[in-house]
PDB file of C-alpha atoms in Angstrom:
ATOM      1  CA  UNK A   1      -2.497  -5.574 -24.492  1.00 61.00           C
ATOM      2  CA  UNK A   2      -5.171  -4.449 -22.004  1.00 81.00           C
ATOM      3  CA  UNK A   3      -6.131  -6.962 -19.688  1.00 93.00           C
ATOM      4  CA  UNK A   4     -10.338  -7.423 -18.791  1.00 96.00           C
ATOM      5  CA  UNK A   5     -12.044  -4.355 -18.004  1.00 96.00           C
ATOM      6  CA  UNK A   6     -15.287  -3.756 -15.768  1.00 97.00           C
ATOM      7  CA  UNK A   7     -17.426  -1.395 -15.227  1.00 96.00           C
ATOM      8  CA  UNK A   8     -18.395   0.145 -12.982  1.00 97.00           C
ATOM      9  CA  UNK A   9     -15.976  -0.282 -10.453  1.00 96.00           C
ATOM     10  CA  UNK A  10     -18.367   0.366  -7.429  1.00 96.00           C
ATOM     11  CA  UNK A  11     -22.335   0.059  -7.140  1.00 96.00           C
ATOM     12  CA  UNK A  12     -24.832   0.998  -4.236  1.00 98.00           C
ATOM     13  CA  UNK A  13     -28.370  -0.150  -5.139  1.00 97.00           C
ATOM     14  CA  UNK A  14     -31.520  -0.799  -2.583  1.00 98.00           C
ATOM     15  CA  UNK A  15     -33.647  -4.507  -2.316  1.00 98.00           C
ATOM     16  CA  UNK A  16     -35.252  -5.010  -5.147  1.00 97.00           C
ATOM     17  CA  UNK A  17     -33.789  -2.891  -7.740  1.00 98.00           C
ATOM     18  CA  UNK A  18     -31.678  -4.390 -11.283  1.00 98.00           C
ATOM     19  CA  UNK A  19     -28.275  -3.839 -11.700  1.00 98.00           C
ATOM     20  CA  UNK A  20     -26.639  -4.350 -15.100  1.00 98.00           C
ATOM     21  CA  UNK A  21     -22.555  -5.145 -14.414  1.00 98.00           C
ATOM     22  CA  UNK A  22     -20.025  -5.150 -17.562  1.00 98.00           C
ATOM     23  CA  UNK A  23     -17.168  -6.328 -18.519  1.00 98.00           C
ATOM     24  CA  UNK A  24     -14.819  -6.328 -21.771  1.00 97.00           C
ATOM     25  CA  UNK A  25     -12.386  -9.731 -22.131  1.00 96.00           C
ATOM     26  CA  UNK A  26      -9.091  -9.251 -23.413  1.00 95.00           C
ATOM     27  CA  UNK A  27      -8.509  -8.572 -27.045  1.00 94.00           C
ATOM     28  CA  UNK A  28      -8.460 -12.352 -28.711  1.00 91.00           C
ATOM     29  CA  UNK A  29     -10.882 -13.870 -25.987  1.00 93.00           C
ATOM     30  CA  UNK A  30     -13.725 -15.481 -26.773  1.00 92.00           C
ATOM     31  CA  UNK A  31     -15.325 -16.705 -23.344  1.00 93.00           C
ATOM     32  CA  UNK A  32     -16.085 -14.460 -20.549  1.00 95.00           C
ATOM     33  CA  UNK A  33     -16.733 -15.783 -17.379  1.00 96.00           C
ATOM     34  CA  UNK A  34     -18.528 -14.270 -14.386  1.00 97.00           C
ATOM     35  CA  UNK A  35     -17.968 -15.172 -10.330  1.00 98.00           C
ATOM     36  CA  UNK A  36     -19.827 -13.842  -7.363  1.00 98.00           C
ATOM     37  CA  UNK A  37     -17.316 -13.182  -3.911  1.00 96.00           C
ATOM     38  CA  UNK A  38     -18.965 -13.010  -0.775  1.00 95.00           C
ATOM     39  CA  UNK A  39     -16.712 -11.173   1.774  1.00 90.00           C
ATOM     40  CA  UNK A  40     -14.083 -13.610   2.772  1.00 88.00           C
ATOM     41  CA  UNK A  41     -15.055 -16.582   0.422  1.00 92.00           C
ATOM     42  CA  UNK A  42     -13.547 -17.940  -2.346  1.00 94.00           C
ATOM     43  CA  UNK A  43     -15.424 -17.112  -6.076  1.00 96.00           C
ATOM     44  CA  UNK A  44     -18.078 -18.639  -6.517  1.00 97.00           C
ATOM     45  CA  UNK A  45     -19.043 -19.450 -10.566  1.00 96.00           C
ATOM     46  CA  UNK A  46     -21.960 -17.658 -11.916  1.00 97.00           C
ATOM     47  CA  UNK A  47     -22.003 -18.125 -15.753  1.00 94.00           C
ATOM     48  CA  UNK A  48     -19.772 -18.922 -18.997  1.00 94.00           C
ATOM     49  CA  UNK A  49     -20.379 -18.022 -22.405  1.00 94.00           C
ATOM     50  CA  UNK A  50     -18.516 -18.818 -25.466  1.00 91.00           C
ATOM     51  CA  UNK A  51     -18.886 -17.427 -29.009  1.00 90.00           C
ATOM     52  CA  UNK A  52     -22.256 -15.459 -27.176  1.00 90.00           C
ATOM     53  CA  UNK A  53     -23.970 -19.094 -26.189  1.00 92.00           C
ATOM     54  CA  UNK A  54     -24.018 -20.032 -22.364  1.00 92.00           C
ATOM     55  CA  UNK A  55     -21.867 -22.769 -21.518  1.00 90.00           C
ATOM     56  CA  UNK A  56     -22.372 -23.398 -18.148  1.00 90.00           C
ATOM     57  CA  UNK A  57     -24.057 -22.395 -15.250  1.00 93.00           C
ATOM     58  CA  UNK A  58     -23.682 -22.229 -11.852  1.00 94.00           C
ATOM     59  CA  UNK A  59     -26.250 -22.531  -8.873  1.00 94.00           C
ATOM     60  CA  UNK A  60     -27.693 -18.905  -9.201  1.00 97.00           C
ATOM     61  CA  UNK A  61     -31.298 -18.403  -9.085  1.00 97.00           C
ATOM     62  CA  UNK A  62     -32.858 -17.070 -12.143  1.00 96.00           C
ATOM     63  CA  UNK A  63     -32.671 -13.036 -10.965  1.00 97.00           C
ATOM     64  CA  UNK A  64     -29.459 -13.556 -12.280  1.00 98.00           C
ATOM     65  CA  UNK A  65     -28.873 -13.685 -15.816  1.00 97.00           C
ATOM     66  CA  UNK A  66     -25.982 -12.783 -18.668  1.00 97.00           C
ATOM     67  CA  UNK A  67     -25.221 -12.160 -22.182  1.00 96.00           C
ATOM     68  CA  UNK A  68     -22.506 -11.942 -24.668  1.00 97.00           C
ATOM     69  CA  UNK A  69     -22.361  -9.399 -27.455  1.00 96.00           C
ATOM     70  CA  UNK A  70     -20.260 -10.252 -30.891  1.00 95.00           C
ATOM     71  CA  UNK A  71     -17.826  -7.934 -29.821  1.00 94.00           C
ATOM     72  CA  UNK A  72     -17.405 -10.829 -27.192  1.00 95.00           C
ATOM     73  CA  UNK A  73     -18.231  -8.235 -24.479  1.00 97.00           C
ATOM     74  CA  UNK A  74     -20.495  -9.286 -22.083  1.00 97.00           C
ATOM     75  CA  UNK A  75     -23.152  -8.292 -19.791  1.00 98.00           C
ATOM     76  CA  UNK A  76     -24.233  -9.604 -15.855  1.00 98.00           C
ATOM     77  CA  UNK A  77     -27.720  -8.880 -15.082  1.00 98.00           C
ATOM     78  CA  UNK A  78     -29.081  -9.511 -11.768  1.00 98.00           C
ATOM     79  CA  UNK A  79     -33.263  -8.527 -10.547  1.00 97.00           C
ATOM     80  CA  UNK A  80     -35.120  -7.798  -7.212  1.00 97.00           C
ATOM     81  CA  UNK A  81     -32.092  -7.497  -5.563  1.00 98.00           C
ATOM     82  CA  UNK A  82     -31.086  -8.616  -2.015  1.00 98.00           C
ATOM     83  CA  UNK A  83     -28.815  -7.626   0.811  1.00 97.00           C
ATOM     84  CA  UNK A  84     -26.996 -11.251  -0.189  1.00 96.00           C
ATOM     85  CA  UNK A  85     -26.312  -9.887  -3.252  1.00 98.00           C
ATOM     86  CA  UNK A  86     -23.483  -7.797  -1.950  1.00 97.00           C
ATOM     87  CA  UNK A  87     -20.345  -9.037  -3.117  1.00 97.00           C
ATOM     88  CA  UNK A  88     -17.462  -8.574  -5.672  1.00 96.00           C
ATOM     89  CA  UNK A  89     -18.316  -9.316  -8.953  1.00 97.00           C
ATOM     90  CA  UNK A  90     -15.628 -11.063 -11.092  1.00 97.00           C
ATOM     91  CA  UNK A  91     -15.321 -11.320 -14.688  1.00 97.00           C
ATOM     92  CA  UNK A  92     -12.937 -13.415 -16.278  1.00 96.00           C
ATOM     93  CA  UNK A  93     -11.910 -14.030 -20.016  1.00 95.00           C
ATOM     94  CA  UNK A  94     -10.230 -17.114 -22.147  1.00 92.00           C
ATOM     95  CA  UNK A  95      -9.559 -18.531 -25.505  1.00 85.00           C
ATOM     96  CA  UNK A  96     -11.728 -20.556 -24.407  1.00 73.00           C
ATOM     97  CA  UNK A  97     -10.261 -23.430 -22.915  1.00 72.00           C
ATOM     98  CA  UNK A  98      -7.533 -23.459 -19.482  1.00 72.00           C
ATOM     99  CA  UNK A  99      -6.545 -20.368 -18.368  1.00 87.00           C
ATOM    100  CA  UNK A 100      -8.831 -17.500 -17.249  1.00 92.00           C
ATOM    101  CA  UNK A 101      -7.957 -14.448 -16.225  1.00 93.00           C
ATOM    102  CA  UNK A 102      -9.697 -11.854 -13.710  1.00 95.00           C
ATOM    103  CA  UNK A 103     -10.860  -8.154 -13.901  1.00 96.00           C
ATOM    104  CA  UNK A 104     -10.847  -5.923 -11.289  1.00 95.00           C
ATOM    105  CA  UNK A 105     -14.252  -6.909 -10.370  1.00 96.00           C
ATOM    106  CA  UNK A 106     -17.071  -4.695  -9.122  1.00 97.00           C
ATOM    107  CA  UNK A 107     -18.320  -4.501  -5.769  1.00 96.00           C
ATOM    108  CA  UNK A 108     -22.102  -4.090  -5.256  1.00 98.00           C
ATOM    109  CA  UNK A 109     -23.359  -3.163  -2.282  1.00 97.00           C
ATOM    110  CA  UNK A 110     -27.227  -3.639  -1.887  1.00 97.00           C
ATOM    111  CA  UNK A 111     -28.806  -1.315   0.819  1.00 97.00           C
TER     112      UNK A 111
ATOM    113  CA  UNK B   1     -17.970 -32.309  -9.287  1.00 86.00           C
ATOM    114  CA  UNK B   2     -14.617 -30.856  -7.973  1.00 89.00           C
ATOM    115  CA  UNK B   3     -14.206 -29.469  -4.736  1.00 94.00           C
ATOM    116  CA  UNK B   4     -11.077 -27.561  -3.121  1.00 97.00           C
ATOM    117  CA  UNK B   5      -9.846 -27.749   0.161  1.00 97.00           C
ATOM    118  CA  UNK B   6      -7.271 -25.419   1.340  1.00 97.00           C
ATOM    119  CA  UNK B   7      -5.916 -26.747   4.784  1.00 92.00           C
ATOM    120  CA  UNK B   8      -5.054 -23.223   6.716  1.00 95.00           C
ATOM    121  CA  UNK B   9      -7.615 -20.129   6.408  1.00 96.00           C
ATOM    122  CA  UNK B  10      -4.562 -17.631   7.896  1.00 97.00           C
ATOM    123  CA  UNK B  11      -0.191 -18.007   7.412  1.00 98.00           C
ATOM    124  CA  UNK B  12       1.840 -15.559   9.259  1.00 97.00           C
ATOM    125  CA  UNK B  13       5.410 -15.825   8.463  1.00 97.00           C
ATOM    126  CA  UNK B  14       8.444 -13.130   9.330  1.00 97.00           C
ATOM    127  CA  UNK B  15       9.755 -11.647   6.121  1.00 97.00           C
ATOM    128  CA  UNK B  16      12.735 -14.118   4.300  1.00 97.00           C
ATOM    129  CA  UNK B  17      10.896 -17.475   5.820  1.00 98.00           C
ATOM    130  CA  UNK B  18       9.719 -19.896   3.599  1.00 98.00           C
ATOM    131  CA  UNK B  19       6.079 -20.710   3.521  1.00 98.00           C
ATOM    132  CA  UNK B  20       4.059 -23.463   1.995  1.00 97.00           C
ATOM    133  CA  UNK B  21       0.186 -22.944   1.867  1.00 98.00           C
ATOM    134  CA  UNK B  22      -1.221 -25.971   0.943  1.00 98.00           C
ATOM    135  CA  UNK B  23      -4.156 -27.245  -1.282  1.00 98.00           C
ATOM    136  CA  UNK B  24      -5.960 -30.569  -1.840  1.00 97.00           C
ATOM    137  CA  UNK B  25      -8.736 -31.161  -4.346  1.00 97.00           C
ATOM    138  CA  UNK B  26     -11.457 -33.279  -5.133  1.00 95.00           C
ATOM    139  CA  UNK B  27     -12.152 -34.772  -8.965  1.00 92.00           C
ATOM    140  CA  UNK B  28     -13.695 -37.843 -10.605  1.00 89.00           C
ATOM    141  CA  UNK B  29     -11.955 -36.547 -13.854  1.00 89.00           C
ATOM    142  CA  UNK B  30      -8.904 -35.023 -14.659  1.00 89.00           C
ATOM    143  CA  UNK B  31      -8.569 -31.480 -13.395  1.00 90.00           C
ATOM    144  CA  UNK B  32      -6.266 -28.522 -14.275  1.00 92.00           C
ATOM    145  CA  UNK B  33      -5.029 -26.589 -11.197  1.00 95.00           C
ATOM    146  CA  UNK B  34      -4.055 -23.445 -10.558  1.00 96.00           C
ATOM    147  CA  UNK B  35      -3.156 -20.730  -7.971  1.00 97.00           C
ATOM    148  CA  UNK B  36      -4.197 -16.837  -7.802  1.00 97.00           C
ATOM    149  CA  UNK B  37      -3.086 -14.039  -5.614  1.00 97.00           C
ATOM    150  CA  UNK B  38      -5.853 -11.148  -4.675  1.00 96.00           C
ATOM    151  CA  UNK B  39      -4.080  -8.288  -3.502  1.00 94.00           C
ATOM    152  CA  UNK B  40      -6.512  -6.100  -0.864  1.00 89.00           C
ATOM    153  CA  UNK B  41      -9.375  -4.504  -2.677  1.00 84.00           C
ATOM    154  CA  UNK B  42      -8.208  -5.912  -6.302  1.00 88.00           C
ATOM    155  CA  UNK B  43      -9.318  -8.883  -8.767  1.00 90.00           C
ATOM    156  CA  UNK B  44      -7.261 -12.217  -9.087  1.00 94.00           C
ATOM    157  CA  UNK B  45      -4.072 -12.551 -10.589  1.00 95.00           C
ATOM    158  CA  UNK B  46      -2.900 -15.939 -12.331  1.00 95.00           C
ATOM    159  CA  UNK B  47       0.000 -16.881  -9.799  1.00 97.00           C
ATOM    160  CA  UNK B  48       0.842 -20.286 -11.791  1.00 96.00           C
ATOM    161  CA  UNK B  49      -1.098 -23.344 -13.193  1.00 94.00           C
ATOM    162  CA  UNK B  50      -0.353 -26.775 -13.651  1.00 93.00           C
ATOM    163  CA  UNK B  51      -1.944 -28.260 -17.442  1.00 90.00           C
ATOM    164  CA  UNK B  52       0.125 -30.906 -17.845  1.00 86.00           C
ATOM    165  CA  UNK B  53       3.479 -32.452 -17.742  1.00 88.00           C
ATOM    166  CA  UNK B  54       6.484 -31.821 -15.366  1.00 89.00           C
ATOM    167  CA  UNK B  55       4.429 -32.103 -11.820  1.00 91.00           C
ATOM    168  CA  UNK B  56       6.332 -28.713 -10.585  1.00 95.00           C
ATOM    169  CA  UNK B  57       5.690 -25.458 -12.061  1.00 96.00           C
ATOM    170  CA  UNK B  58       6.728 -22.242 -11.659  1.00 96.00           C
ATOM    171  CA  UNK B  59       5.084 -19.083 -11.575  1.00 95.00           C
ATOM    172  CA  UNK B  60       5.482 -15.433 -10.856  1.00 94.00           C
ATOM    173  CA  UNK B  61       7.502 -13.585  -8.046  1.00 93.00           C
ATOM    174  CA  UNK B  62       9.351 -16.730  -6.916  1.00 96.00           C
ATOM    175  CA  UNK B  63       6.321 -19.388  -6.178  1.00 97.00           C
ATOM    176  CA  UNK B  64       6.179 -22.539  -7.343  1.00 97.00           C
ATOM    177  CA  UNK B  65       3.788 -25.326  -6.839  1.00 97.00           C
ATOM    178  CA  UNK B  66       3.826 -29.010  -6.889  1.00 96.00           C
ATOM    179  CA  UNK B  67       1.113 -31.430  -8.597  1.00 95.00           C
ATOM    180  CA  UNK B  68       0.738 -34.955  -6.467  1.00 94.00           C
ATOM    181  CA  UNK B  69      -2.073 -36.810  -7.971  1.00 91.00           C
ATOM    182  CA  UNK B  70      -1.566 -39.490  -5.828  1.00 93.00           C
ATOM    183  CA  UNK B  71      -2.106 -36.976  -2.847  1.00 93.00           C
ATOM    184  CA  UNK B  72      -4.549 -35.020  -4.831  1.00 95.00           C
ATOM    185  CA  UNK B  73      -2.682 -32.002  -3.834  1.00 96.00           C
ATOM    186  CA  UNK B  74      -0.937 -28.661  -5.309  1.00 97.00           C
ATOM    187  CA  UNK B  75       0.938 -26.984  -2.338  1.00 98.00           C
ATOM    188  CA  UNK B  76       1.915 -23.641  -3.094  1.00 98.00           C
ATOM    189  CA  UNK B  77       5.768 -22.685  -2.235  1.00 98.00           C
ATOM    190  CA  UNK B  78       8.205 -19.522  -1.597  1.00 98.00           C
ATOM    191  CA  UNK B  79      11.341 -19.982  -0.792  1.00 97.00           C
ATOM    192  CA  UNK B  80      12.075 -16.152   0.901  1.00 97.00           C
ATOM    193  CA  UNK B  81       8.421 -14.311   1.316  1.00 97.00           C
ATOM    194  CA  UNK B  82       8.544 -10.398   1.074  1.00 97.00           C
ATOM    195  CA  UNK B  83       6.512  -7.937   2.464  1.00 96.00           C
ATOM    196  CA  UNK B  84       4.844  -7.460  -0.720  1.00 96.00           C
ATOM    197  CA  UNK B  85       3.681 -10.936  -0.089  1.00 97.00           C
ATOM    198  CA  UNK B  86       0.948 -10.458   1.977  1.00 97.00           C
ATOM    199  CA  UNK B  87      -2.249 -10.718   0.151  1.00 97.00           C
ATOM    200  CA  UNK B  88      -4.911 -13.626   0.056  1.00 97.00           C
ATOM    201  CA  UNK B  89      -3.662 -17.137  -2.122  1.00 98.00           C
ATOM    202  CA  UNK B  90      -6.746 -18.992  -3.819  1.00 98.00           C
ATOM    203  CA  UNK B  91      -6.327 -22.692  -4.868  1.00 98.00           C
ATOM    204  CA  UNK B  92      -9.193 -23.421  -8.238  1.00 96.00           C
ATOM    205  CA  UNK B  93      -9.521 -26.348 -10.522  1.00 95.00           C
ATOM    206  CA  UNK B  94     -11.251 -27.066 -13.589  1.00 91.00           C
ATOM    207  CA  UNK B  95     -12.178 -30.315 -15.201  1.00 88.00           C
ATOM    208  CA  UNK B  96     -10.179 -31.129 -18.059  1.00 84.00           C
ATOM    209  CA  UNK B  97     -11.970 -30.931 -21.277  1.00 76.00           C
ATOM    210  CA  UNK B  98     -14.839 -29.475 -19.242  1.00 69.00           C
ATOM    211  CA  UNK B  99     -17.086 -25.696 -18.961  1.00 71.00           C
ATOM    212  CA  UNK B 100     -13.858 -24.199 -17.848  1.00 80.00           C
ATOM    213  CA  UNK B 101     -16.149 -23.682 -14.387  1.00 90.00           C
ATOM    214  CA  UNK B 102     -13.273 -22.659 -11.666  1.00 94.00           C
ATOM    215  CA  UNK B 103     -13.985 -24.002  -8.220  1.00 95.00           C
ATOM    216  CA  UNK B 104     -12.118 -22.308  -6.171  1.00 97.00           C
ATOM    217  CA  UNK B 105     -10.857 -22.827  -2.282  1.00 97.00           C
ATOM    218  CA  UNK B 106     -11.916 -20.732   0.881  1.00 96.00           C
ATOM    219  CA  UNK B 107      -8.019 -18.782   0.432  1.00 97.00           C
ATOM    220  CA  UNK B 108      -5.573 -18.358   3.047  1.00 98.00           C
ATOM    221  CA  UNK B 109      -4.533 -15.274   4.057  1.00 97.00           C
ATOM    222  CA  UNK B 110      -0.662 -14.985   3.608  1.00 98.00           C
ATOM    223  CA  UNK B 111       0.819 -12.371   6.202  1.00 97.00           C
ATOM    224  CA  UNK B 112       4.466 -11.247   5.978  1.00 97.00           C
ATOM    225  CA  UNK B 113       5.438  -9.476   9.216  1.00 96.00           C
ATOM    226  CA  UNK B 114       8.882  -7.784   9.434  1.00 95.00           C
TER     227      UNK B 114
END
């Protein structure tokens, strides 16, 4: 089986522009999980959702913002970026409960 | 909350040595632990995890790890480290019967010189 897939794989935007970041979980997963990683930092959680409601949230301000679709795809959004939004996006998918497991992320670089 | 502490940011080791990096954690409840590898430039990949039961488990290429609640640790182990090794280790729990939410450590860098 395919493992999670995101897209796209790299991103240069300028402060104060939107950037929409995807990701598809593995075939069978219902939760999708996003982290933020700062350049040499562990992830930091962003958002879960499970059967498309939000489960949890982490300390993010509110330019940040996600979605699940009923194909259990899901979708990052994040507004008016800033230069301290540059990181490696992480998406990670489950059954739901335990074990996630991590796409290849996309790294954002905000100009 | 759940915090992760993971005692050495950096581990250089010569190739066959054994090397432990080591973890300690942080719960009021009951946490499941686990340990991924990020190879440069790459996502994480699930090294091992401990849900319940024996206190060691084993993972992939050779590591194992070993749950001490009383030490509130989860040191990760290798026997003989390869070259192929060197990447950066990140200790995460999750509360049990919680969001899933991963906290993760800071990593430490494993680096397998020949």
């Amino acid at each position: 089986d395919a493992g999670v897939t995101q897209s796209p794989t790299h991103l240069i935007k300028t402060r104060g522009q939107h950037v929409t970041l995807r990701c598809s979980p593995i075939s069978g997963h219902k939760s999708v999980s996003w982290y933020q990683q700062v350049l040499g930092q562990g992830p930091q959680f962003i958002f879960q959702y499970y059967e498309k409601e939000e489960r949890g949230r982490g300390n993010f301000p509110d330019r940040f913002s996600a979605r699940q679709f009923p194909n259990y795809s899901s979708e990052l959004n994040v507004n008016a970026l800033l230069l301290g939004d540059s990181a490696l996006y992480l998406c990670a998918s489950s059954r739901g409960w335990e074990t996630q497991y991590f796409g290849p992320g996309t790294r954002l670089l905000v100009l | 909350a759940q915090s992760v502490t993971q005692l050495d940011s950096q581990v250089p080791v010569f190739e066959e040595a054994p090397v432990e990096l080591r973890c300690n954690y942080s719960s009021s409840v009951s946490v499941y632990l686990f340990w991924y590898v990020q190879y440069p430039n790459q996502g994480l990949q699930l090294l091992l995890k401990y849900l319940s039961g024996s206190t060691l488990v084993k993972g992939i290429n050779g590591f194992e790890a070993e749950f001490n609640k009383s030490q509130t640790s989860f040191h990760l182990r290798k026997p003989s480290v390869h070259i192929s090794d060197t990447a950066e280790y990140f200790c995460a729990v999750s509360a049990q019967g919680g969001s899933e939410k991963l906290v993760f450590g800071k990593g430490t860098k494993l680096t397998v010189n020949p």
